mmCIF file of C-alpha atoms and ligand atoms in Angstrom:
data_model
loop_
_atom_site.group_PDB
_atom_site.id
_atom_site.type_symbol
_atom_site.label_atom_id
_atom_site.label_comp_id
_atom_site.label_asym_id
_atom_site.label_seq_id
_atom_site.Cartn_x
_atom_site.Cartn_y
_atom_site.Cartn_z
ATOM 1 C CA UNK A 1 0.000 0.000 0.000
ATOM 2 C CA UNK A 2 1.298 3.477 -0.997
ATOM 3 C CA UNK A 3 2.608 5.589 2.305
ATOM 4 C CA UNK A 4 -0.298 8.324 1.555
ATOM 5 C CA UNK A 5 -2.766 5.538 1.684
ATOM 6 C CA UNK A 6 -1.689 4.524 4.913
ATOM 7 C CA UNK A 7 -2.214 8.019 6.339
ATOM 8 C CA UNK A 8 -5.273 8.184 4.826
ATOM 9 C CA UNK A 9 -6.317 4.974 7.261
ATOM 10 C CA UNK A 10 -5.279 6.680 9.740
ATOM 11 C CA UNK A 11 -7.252 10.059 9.476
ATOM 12 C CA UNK A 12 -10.013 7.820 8.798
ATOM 13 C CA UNK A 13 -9.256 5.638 12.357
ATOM 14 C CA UNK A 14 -8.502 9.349 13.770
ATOM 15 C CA UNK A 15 -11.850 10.675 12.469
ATOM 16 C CA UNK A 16 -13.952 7.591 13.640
ATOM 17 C CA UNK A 17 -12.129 7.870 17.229
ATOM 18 C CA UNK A 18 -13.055 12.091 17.579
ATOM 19 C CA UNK A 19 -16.566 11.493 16.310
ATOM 20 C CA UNK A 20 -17.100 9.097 19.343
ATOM 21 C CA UNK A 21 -15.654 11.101 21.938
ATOM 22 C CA UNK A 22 -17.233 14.239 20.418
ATOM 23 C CA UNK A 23 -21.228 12.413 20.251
ATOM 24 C CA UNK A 24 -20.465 11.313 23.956
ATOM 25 C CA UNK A 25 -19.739 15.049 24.716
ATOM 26 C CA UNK A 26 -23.205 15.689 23.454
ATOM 27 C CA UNK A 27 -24.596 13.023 24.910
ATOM 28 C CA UNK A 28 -23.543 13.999 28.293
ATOM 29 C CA UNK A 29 -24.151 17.600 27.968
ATOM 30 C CA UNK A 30 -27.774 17.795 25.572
ATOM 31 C CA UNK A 31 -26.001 20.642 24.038
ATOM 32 C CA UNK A 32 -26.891 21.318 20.937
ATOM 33 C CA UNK A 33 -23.794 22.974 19.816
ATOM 34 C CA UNK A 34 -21.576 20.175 20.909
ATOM 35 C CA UNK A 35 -24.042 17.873 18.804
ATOM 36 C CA UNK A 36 -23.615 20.453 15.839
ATOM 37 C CA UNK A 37 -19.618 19.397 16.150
ATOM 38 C CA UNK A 38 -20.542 15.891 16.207
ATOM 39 C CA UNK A 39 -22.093 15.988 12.986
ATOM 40 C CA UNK A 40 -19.013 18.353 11.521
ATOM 41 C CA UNK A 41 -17.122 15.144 12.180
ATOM 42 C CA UNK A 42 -19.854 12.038 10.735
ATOM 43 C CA UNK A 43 -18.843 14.695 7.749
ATOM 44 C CA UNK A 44 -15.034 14.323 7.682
ATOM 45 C CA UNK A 45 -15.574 10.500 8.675
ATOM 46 C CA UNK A 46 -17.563 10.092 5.513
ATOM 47 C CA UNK A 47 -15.249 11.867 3.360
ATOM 48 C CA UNK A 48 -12.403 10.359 4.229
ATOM 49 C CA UNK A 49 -13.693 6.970 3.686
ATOM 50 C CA UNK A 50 -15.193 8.211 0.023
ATOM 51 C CA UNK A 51 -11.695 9.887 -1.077
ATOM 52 C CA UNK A 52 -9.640 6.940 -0.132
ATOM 53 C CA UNK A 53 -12.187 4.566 -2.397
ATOM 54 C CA UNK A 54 -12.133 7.947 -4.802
ATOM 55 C CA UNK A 55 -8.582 8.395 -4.709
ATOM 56 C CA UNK A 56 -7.367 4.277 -6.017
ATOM 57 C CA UNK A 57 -10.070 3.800 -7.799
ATOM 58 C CA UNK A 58 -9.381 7.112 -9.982
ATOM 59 C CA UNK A 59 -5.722 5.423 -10.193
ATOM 60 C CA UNK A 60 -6.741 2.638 -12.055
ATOM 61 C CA UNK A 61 -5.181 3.145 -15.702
ATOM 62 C CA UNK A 62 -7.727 3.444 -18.651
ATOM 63 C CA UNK A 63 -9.291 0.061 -19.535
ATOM 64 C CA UNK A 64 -11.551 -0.861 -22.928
ATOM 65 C CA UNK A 65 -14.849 0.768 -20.826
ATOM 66 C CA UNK A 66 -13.283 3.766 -20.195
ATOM 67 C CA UNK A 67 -10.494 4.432 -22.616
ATOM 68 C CA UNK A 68 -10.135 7.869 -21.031
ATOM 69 C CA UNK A 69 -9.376 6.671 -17.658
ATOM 70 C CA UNK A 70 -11.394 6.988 -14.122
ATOM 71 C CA UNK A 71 -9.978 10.346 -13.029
ATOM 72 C CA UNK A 72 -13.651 11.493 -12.390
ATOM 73 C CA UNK A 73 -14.324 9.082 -9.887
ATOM 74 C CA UNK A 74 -12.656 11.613 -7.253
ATOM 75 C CA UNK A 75 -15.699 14.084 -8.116
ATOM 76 C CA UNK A 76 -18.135 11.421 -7.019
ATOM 77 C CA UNK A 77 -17.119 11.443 -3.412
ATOM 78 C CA UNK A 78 -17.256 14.928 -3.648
ATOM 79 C CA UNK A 79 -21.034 15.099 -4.768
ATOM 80 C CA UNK A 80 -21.388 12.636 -1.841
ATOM 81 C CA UNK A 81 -19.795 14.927 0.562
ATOM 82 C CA UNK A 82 -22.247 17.695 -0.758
ATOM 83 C CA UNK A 83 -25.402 15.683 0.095
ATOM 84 C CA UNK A 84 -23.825 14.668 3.473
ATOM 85 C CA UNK A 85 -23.148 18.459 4.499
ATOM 86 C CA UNK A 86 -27.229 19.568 3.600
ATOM 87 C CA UNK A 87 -28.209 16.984 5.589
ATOM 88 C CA UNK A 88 -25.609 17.910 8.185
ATOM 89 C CA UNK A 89 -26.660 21.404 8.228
ATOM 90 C CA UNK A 90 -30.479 21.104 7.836
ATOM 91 C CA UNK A 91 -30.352 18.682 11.493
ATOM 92 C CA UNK A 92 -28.469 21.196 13.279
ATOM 93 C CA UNK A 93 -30.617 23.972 11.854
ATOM 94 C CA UNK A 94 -33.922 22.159 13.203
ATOM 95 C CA UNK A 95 -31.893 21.213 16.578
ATOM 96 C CA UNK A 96 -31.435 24.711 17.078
ATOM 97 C CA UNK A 97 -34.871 26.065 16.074
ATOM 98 C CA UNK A 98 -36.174 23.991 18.383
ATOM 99 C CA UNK A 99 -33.633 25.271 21.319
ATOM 100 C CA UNK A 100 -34.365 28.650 20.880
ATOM 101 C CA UNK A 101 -37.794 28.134 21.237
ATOM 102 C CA UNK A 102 -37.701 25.921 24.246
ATOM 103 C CA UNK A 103 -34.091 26.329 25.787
ATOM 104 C CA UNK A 104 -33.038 23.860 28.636
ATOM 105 C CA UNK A 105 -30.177 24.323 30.985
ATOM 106 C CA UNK A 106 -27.066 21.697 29.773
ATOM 107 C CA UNK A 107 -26.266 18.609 31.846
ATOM 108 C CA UNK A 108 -22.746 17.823 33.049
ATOM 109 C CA UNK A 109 -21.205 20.732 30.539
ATOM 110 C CA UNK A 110 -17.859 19.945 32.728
ATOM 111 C CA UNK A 111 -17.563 16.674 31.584
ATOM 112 C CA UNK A 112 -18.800 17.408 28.114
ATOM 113 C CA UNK A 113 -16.615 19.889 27.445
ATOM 114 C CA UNK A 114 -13.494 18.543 28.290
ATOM 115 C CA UNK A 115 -14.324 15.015 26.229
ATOM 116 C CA UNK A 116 -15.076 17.601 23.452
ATOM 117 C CA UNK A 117 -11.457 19.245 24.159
ATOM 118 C CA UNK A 118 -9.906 16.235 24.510
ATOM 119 C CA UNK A 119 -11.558 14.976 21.136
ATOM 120 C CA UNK A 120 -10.197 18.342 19.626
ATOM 121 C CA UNK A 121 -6.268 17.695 21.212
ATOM 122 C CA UNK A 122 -6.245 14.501 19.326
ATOM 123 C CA UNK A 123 -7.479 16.530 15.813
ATOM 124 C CA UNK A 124 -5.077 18.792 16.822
ATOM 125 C CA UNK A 125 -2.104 16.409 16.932
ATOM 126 C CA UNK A 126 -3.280 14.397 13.625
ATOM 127 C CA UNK A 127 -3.307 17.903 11.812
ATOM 128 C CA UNK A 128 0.585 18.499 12.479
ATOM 129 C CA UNK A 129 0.900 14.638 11.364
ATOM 130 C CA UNK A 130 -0.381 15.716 8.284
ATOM 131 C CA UNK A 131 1.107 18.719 7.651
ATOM 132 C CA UNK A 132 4.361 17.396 8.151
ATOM 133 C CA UNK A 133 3.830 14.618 6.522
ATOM 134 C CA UNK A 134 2.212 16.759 3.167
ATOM 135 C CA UNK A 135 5.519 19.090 3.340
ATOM 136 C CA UNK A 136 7.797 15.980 3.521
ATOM 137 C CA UNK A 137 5.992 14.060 0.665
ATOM 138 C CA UNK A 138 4.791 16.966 -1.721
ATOM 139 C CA UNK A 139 1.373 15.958 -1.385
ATOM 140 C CA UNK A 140 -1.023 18.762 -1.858
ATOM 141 C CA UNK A 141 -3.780 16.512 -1.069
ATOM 142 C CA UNK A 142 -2.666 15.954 2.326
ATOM 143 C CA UNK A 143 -1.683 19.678 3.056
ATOM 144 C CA UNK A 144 -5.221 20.654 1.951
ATOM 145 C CA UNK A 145 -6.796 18.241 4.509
ATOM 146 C CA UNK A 146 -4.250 18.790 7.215
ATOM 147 C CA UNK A 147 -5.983 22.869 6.762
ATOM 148 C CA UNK A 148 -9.490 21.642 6.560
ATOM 149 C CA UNK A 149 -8.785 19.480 10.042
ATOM 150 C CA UNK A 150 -7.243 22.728 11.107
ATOM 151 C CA UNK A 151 -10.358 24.541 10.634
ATOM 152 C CA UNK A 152 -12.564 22.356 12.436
ATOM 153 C CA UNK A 153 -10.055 22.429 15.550
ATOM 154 C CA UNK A 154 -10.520 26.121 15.305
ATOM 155 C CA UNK A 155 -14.508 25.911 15.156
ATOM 156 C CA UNK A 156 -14.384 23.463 18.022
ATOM 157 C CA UNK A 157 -12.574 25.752 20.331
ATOM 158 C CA UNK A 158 -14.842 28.320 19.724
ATOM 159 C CA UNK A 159 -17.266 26.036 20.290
ATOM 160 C CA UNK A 160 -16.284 24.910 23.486
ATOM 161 C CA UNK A 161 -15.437 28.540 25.032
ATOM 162 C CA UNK A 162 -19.405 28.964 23.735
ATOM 163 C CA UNK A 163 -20.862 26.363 25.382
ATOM 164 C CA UNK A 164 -18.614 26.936 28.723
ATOM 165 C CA UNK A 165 -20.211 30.857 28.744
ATOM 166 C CA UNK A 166 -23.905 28.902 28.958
ATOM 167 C CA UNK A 167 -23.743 28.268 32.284
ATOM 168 C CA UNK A 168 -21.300 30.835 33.500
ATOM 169 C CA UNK A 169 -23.770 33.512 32.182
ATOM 170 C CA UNK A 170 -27.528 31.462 31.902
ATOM 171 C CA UNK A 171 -28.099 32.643 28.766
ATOM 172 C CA UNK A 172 -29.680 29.530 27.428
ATOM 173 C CA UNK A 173 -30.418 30.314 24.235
ATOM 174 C CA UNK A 174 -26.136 31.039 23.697
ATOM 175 C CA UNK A 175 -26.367 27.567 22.698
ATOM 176 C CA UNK A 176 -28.938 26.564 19.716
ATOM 177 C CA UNK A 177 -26.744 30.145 18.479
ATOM 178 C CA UNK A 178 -23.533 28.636 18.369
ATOM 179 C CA UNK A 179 -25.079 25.838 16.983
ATOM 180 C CA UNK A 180 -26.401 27.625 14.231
ATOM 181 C CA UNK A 181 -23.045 29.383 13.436
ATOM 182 C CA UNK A 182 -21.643 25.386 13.020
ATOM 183 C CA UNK A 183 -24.342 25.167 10.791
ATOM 184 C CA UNK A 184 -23.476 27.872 8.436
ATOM 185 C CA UNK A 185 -19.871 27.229 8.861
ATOM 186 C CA UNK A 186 -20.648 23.337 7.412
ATOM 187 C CA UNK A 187 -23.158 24.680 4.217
ATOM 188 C CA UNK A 188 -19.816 27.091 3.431
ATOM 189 C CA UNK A 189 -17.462 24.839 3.235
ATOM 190 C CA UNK A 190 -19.529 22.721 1.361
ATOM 191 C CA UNK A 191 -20.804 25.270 -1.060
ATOM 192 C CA UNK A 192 -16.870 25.507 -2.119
ATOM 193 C CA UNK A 193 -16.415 21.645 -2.196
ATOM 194 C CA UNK A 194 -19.667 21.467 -4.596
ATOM 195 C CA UNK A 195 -18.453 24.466 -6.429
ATOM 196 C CA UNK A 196 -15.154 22.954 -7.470
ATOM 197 C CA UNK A 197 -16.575 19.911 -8.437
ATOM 198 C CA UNK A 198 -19.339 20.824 -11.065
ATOM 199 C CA UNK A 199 -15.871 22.863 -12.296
ATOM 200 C CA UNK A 200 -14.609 19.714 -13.012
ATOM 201 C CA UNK A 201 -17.881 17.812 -13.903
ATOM 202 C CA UNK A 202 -18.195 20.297 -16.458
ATOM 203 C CA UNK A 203 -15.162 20.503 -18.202
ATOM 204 C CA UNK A 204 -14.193 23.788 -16.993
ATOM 205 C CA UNK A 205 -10.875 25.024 -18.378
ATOM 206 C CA UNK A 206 -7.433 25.009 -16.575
ATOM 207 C CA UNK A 207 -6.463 27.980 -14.567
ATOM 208 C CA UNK A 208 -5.058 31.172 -16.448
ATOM 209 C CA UNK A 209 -1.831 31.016 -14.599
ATOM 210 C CA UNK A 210 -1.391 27.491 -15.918
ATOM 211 C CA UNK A 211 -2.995 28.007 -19.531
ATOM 212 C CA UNK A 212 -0.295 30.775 -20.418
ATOM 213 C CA UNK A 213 2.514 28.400 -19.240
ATOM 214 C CA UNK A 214 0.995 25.774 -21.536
ATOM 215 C CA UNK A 215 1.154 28.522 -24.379
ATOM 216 C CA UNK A 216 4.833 29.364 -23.923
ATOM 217 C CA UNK A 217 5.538 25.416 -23.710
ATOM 218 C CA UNK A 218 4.023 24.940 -27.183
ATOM 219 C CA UNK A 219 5.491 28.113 -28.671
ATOM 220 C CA UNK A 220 9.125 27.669 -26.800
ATOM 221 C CA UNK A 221 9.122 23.815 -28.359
ATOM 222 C CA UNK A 222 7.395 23.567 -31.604
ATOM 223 C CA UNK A 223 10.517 24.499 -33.637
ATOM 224 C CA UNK A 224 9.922 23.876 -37.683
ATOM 225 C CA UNK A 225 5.800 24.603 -37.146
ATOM 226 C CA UNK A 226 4.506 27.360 -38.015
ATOM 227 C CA UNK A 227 1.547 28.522 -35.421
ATOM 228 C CA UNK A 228 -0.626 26.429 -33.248
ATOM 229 C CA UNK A 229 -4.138 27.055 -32.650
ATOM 230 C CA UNK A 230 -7.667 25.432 -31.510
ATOM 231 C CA UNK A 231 -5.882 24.553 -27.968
ATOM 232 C CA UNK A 232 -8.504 23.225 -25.629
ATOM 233 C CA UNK A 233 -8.178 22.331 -22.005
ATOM 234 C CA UNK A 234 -9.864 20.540 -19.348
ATOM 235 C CA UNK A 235 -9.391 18.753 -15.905
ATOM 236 C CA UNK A 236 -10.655 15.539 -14.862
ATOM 237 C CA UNK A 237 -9.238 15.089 -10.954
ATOM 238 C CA UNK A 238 -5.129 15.008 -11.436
ATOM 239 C CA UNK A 239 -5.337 14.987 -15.221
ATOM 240 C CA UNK A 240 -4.802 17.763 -17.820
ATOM 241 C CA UNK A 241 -6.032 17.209 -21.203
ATOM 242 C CA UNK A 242 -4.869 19.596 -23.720
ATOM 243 C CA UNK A 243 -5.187 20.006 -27.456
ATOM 244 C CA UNK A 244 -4.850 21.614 -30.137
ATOM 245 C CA UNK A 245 -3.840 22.378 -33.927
ATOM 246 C CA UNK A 246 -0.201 23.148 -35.173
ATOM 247 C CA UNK A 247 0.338 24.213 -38.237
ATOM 248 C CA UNK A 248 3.744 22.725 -39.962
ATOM 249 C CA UNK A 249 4.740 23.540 -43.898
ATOM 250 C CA UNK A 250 3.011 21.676 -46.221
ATOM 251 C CA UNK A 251 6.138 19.848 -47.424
ATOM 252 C CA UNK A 252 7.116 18.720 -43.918
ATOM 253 C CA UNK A 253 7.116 14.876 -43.685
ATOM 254 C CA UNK A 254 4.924 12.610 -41.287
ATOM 255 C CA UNK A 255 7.994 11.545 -39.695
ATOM 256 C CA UNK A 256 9.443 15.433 -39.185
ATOM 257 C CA UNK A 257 5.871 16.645 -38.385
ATOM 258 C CA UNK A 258 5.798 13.903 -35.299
ATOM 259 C CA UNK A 259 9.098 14.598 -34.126
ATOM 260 C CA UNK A 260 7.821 17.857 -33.227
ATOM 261 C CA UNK A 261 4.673 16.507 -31.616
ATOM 262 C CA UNK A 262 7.007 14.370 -29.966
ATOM 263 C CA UNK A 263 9.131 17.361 -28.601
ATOM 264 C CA UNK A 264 6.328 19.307 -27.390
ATOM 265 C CA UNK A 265 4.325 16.286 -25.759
ATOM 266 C CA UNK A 266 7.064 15.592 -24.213
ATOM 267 C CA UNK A 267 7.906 19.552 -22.622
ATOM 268 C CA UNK A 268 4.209 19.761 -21.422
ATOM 269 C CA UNK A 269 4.522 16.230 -19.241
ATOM 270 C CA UNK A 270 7.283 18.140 -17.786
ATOM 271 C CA UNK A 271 5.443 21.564 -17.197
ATOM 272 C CA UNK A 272 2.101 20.289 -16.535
ATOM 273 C CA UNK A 273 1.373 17.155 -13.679
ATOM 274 C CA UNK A 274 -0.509 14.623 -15.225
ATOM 275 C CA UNK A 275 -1.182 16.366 -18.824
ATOM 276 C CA UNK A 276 -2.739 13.640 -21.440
ATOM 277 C CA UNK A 277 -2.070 15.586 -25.146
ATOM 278 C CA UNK A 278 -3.446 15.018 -28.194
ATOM 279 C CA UNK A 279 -1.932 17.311 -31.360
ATOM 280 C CA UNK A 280 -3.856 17.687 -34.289
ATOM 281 C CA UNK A 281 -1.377 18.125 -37.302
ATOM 282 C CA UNK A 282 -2.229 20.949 -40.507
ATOM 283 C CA UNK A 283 -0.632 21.769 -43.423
ATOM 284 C CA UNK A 284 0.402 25.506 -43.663
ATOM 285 C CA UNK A 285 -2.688 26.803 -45.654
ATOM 286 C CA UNK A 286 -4.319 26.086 -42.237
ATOM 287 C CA UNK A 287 -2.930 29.073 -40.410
ATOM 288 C CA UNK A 288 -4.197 31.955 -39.382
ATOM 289 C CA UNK A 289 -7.003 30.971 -37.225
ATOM 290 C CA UNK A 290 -8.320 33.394 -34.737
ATOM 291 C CA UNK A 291 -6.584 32.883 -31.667
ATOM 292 C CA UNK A 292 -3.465 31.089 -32.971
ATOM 293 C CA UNK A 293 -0.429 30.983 -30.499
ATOM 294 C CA UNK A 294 2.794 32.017 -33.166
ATOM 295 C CA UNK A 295 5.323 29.718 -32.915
ATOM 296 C CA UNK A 296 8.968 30.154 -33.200
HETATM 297 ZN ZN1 ZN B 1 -7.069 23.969 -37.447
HETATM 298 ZN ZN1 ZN B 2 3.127 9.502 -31.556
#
């Protein structure tokens, strides 16, 4: 099993070990805020089980079903992760509604709260884990969730100095509040989750940043073609699929032609993780297309 894989077990063992200390937090206290943090974590419990299925099963090289490989799978648990954080978010929403309108004192909140801090230490710890880790390997992916765990130890301490002011100050209704901020907090997040998947769902294009570096690749290594034009992008998970047109003199052979192809392909795997090209060769009385990239 790959080393990333393995860490991904272990957020996952991690995640199912916080959720239970965090739902018997509730469970001691009745507070509806701890309860909204309880759910935060059936989220990242969920999602981590989904991306590690999502992440090897995205791996899996292009087979006679689908010739152009499974990188979309990774959206899936996405979309999943969408559906999870409505439901998330609509339960805490009617929780609280239902706390504001008929608020009860908490039970315990001692205990409750220091399970939930405890629960939060052990986030805590796993988030430098990852983030060393993520630095150490390269791994975006694991930077990106050693942040998002970040953010939720964040939320949970301001959860728990919330829920220690209930009974401190009596203001009941403090609670189904805070709860409601967790609430918000989870549809946000997964607003920009959902967002960045229908990017991908629907072919969006590559990033402008990364688009004009794929424009001075071609033009910097197409030497003996004349212009290049028609270039298309899109992203499927890791993957980059670009093509486009170039434009060689008519006289050019197939073998000459395909060295070039060959030259460029070859400069764009370097510039571009995970690009998958496809060049469409024209003879010169092709040129001249609107938005043609000149080519030295
Ligand atoms: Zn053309
Ligand atoms: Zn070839």
């Amino acid at each position: 099993m790959e080393k990333t894989q393995k860490l991904a077990l272990g957020s996952i063992a991690i995640g199912i070990l916080v959720l239970g200390l965090k739902y018997l937090a509730y469970r001691v206290t009745g507070s509806i805020a701890l309860y909204s943090d309880a759910l935060e974590s059936v989220i990242n419990v969920a999602t981590a089980i989904a991306a590690f299925f999502a992440v090897r099963w995205s791996a899996v090289p292009a087979d006679a079903n689908h010739p152009y490989g499974h990188h979309k799978a990774e959206y899936l648990s996405a979309v999943l992760e969408g559906v999870l954080i409505v439901i998330a978010a609509m339960l805490v929403l009617r929780e609280a509604y239902n706390g504001f309108i008929a608020p009860r004192p908490l039970d315990a909140p001692l205990q409750g709260l220091l399970i939930n801090a405890g629960a939060s230490a052990v986030n805590a710890i796993w988030c430098f884990v990852l983030f060393r880790y993520g630095r150490l390997w390269r791994s975006p992916a694991l930077v990106a969730d050693a942040r998002h765990l970040w953010t939720d130890v964040i939320t949970s301490g301001g959860v728990i100095v919330g829920v220690a002011l209930v009974p401190i100050t009596g203001w009941l209704q403090l609670d189904p509040i805070l709860a409601s901020f967790v609430a918000v907090n989870i549809l946000w997040s997964g607003w920009r989750l959902v967002r960045e998947s229908i990017g991908g769902l629907m072919d969006e294009a590559i990033p402008e940043e990364t688009l004009v570096r794929v424009k001075e690749i071609i033009s910097g290594n197409a030497e003996g073609a004349i212009e290049a034009h028609d270039l298309r992008t899109r992203q499927a998970g890791r993957a980059t699929f670009i093509e486009f047109h170039l434009v060689v003199p008519g006289t050019m052979s197939v073998s000459e032609s395909h060295g070039v192809c060959d030259r460029i392909e070859g400069a764009l795997r370097k510039g571009v993780e995970g690009a998958i090209i496809t060049i469409h060769v024209e003879p010169e009385e092709k040129a001249k297309h609107p938005g043609g990239v000149p080519v030295v």
